[in-house]
Amino acid sequence: MSQTDTVTETVPAATLYEWQRRAQRHLADLIEHGASNDLPPLLWSLAPNGNLIGTADSLSYTPAIQRETVRRWADHVGAHVDTEYTTDGREELYAGWRDEKRRTRGCFRATIFVHREVPQPGNL
């Protein structure tokens, strides 16, 4: 059974767990590979359907480092980074990827609160 993108399709729990186990093995390799290639650490999540989400979070990184982190990981796996600016002042970065050999997929992402780049009282 192939991985699904739709939330309406019923997938047996055993299949979801298999996808998660496969992704968990890949995640261990990504973390090891990131460490050995001096890539910045990410906050990792594992979705029920086995998708891996690597986030450059705003608590750990400045906006500039968030952008650089997503770009470096995306470059590392050959993914393209898309950027969207929201009306409420956020910059959303997303780089989706797929590994056909491992039958896994995921994304690198960041939510950047653009107002944090402007000097605020108390952090000048």
PDB file of C-alpha atoms in Angstrom:
ATOM      1  CA  MET A   1       0.000   0.000   0.000  1.00  0.00           C
ATOM      2  CA  SER A   2       1.420   3.404  -0.926  1.00  0.00           C
ATOM      3  CA  GLN A   3       1.553   6.339   1.448  1.00  0.00           C
ATOM      4  CA  THR A   4      -1.522   8.574   1.361  1.00  0.00           C
ATOM      5  CA  ASP A   5      -1.868  12.335   1.286  1.00  0.00           C
ATOM      6  CA  THR A   6      -5.605  12.354   1.893  1.00  0.00           C
ATOM      7  CA  VAL A   7      -7.122  12.487   5.336  1.00  0.00           C
ATOM      8  CA  THR A   8     -10.397  10.962   4.179  1.00  0.00           C
ATOM      9  CA  GLU A   9      -8.896   7.656   3.074  1.00  0.00           C
ATOM     10  CA  THR A  10      -9.055   4.992   5.764  1.00  0.00           C
ATOM     11  CA  VAL A  11      -5.661   3.434   6.407  1.00  0.00           C
ATOM     12  CA  PRO A  12      -5.286   0.514   8.811  1.00  0.00           C
ATOM     13  CA  ALA A  13      -3.362   1.294  11.989  1.00  0.00           C
ATOM     14  CA  ALA A  14      -0.846  -1.468  11.203  1.00  0.00           C
ATOM     15  CA  THR A  15       0.001   0.296   7.938  1.00  0.00           C
ATOM     16  CA  LEU A  16       0.402   3.667   9.648  1.00  0.00           C
ATOM     17  CA  TYR A  17       2.720   2.104  12.218  1.00  0.00           C
ATOM     18  CA  GLU A  18       4.788   0.520   9.446  1.00  0.00           C
ATOM     19  CA  TRP A  19       5.137   3.907   7.738  1.00  0.00           C
ATOM     20  CA  GLN A  20       6.151   5.462  11.064  1.00  0.00           C
ATOM     21  CA  ARG A  21       8.731   2.748  11.752  1.00  0.00           C
ATOM     22  CA  ARG A  22      10.216   3.224   8.281  1.00  0.00           C
ATOM     23  CA  ALA A  23      10.379   6.993   8.799  1.00  0.00           C
ATOM     24  CA  GLN A  24      11.840   6.569  12.288  1.00  0.00           C
ATOM     25  CA  ARG A  25      14.728   4.546  10.853  1.00  0.00           C
ATOM     26  CA  HIS A  26      15.274   7.234   8.216  1.00  0.00           C
ATOM     27  CA  LEU A  27      15.132   9.950  10.884  1.00  0.00           C
ATOM     28  CA  ALA A  28      17.929   8.266  12.829  1.00  0.00           C
ATOM     29  CA  ASP A  29      20.049   8.334   9.665  1.00  0.00           C
ATOM     30  CA  LEU A  30      19.153  11.983   8.959  1.00  0.00           C
ATOM     31  CA  ILE A  31      20.201  13.021  12.465  1.00  0.00           C
ATOM     32  CA  GLU A  32      23.468  11.119  12.186  1.00  0.00           C
ATOM     33  CA  HIS A  33      24.096  12.481   8.694  1.00  0.00           C
ATOM     34  CA  GLY A  34      23.273  16.036   9.832  1.00  0.00           C
ATOM     35  CA  ALA A  35      25.740  15.774  12.703  1.00  0.00           C
ATOM     36  CA  SER A  36      28.518  14.401  10.506  1.00  0.00           C
ATOM     37  CA  ASN A  37      27.926  17.099   7.851  1.00  0.00           C
ATOM     38  CA  ASP A  38      27.717  19.981  10.348  1.00  0.00           C
ATOM     39  CA  LEU A  39      24.078  20.783   9.534  1.00  0.00           C
ATOM     40  CA  PRO A  40      22.135  22.748  12.147  1.00  0.00           C
ATOM     41  CA  PRO A  41      19.924  20.572  14.393  1.00  0.00           C
ATOM     42  CA  LEU A  42      16.185  20.633  13.740  1.00  0.00           C
ATOM     43  CA  LEU A  43      13.123  20.028  15.876  1.00  0.00           C
ATOM     44  CA  TRP A  44      11.780  16.767  14.401  1.00  0.00           C
ATOM     45  CA  SER A  45       8.181  15.523  14.276  1.00  0.00           C
ATOM     46  CA  LEU A  46       6.813  12.253  12.952  1.00  0.00           C
ATOM     47  CA  ALA A  47       3.291  12.420  11.492  1.00  0.00           C
ATOM     48  CA  PRO A  48       0.850   9.494  11.753  1.00  0.00           C
ATOM     49  CA  ASN A  49       1.312   8.816   8.022  1.00  0.00           C
ATOM     50  CA  GLY A  50       5.099   8.623   8.430  1.00  0.00           C
ATOM     51  CA  ASN A  51       5.992  12.059   7.112  1.00  0.00           C
ATOM     52  CA  LEU A  52       9.041  13.610   8.777  1.00  0.00           C
ATOM     53  CA  ILE A  53       8.902  17.306   9.632  1.00  0.00           C
ATOM     54  CA  GLY A  54      12.143  19.096  10.458  1.00  0.00           C
ATOM     55  CA  THR A  55      11.501  22.551  11.914  1.00  0.00           C
ATOM     56  CA  ALA A  56      13.959  25.380  12.429  1.00  0.00           C
ATOM     57  CA  ASP A  57      12.060  26.818  15.379  1.00  0.00           C
ATOM     58  CA  SER A  58      12.001  30.420  16.523  1.00  0.00           C
ATOM     59  CA  LEU A  59      12.887  29.543  20.107  1.00  0.00           C
ATOM     60  CA  SER A  60      16.246  28.088  19.099  1.00  0.00           C
ATOM     61  CA  TYR A  61      17.216  30.283  16.176  1.00  0.00           C
ATOM     62  CA  THR A  62      17.114  33.898  15.030  1.00  0.00           C
ATOM     63  CA  PRO A  63      15.129  34.596  11.839  1.00  0.00           C
ATOM     64  CA  ALA A  64      18.327  34.696   9.762  1.00  0.00           C
ATOM     65  CA  ILE A  65      19.515  31.386  11.170  1.00  0.00           C
ATOM     66  CA  GLN A  66      16.056  29.833  10.622  1.00  0.00           C
ATOM     67  CA  ARG A  67      16.275  30.742   6.921  1.00  0.00           C
ATOM     68  CA  GLU A  68      19.834  29.435   6.653  1.00  0.00           C
ATOM     69  CA  THR A  69      18.945  26.194   8.465  1.00  0.00           C
ATOM     70  CA  VAL A  70      16.019  25.380   6.153  1.00  0.00           C
ATOM     71  CA  ARG A  71      18.095  26.304   3.100  1.00  0.00           C
ATOM     72  CA  ARG A  72      21.060  24.127   4.137  1.00  0.00           C
ATOM     73  CA  TRP A  73      18.923  21.054   4.856  1.00  0.00           C
ATOM     74  CA  ALA A  74      16.974  21.573   1.627  1.00  0.00           C
ATOM     75  CA  ASP A  75      20.186  21.907  -0.379  1.00  0.00           C
ATOM     76  CA  HIS A  76      21.485  18.769   1.303  1.00  0.00           C
ATOM     77  CA  VAL A  77      18.579  16.634   0.010  1.00  0.00           C
ATOM     78  CA  GLY A  78      18.047  18.546  -3.255  1.00  0.00           C
ATOM     79  CA  ALA A  79      14.758  20.202  -2.264  1.00  0.00           C
ATOM     80  CA  HIS A  80      13.497  23.641  -3.248  1.00  0.00           C
ATOM     81  CA  VAL A  81      12.559  26.158  -0.539  1.00  0.00           C
ATOM     82  CA  ASP A  82       9.249  27.978  -1.025  1.00  0.00           C
ATOM     83  CA  THR A  83       8.622  31.182   0.900  1.00  0.00           C
ATOM     84  CA  GLU A  84       5.228  32.700   1.650  1.00  0.00           C
ATOM     85  CA  TYR A  85       4.534  35.965   3.446  1.00  0.00           C
ATOM     86  CA  THR A  86       1.300  36.042   5.408  1.00  0.00           C
ATOM     87  CA  THR A  87      -0.900  39.045   6.097  1.00  0.00           C
ATOM     88  CA  ASP A  88      -0.280  38.746   9.838  1.00  0.00           C
ATOM     89  CA  GLY A  89       3.465  39.306   9.526  1.00  0.00           C
ATOM     90  CA  ARG A  90       4.843  35.785   9.260  1.00  0.00           C
ATOM     91  CA  GLU A  91       7.274  34.380   6.757  1.00  0.00           C
ATOM     92  CA  GLU A  92       6.656  30.665   6.122  1.00  0.00           C
ATOM     93  CA  LEU A  93       9.458  28.561   4.630  1.00  0.00           C
ATOM     94  CA  TYR A  94       8.737  25.083   3.304  1.00  0.00           C
ATOM     95  CA  ALA A  95      10.945  22.570   1.479  1.00  0.00           C
ATOM     96  CA  GLY A  96       9.206  19.287   0.717  1.00  0.00           C
ATOM     97  CA  TRP A  97      11.270  16.208  -0.146  1.00  0.00           C
ATOM     98  CA  ARG A  98      10.787  12.562  -1.016  1.00  0.00           C
ATOM     99  CA  ASP A  99      13.208   9.654  -0.780  1.00  0.00           C
ATOM    100  CA  GLU A 100      12.034   7.033  -3.261  1.00  0.00           C
ATOM    101  CA  LYS A 101      14.624   4.459  -2.185  1.00  0.00           C
ATOM    102  CA  ARG A 102      13.569   4.579   1.482  1.00  0.00           C
ATOM    103  CA  ARG A 103       9.918   5.224   0.616  1.00  0.00           C
ATOM    104  CA  THR A 104       9.807   8.198   2.985  1.00  0.00           C
ATOM    105  CA  ARG A 105       9.008  11.854   2.615  1.00  0.00           C
ATOM    106  CA  GLY A 106       8.764  14.990   4.630  1.00  0.00           C
ATOM    107  CA  CYS A 107       9.662  18.643   4.772  1.00  0.00           C
ATOM    108  CA  PHE A 108      11.921  21.198   6.327  1.00  0.00           C
ATOM    109  CA  ARG A 109      10.084  24.272   7.534  1.00  0.00           C
ATOM    110  CA  ALA A 110      10.231  27.447   9.558  1.00  0.00           C
ATOM    111  CA  THR A 111       7.759  30.053  10.737  1.00  0.00           C
ATOM    112  CA  ILE A 112       9.518  33.372  11.032  1.00  0.00           C
ATOM    113  CA  PHE A 113       7.933  36.202  12.935  1.00  0.00           C
ATOM    114  CA  VAL A 114       9.224  39.056  10.803  1.00  0.00           C
ATOM    115  CA  HIS A 115       8.609  41.671  13.512  1.00  0.00           C
ATOM    116  CA  ARG A 116      11.392  40.045  15.552  1.00  0.00           C
ATOM    117  CA  GLU A 117      13.940  41.258  13.016  1.00  0.00           C
ATOM    118  CA  VAL A 118      13.002  44.865  13.789  1.00  0.00           C
ATOM    119  CA  PRO A 119      14.726  46.149  16.930  1.00  0.00           C
ATOM    120  CA  GLN A 120      12.237  46.077  19.811  1.00  0.00           C
ATOM    121  CA  PRO A 121      12.444  48.063  23.052  1.00  0.00           C
ATOM    122  CA  GLY A 122      14.563  46.080  25.470  1.00  0.00           C
ATOM    123  CA  ASN A 123      16.568  44.122  22.878  1.00  0.00           C
ATOM    124  CA  LEU A 124      18.554  46.921  21.275  1.00  0.00           C
TER     125      LEU A 124
END
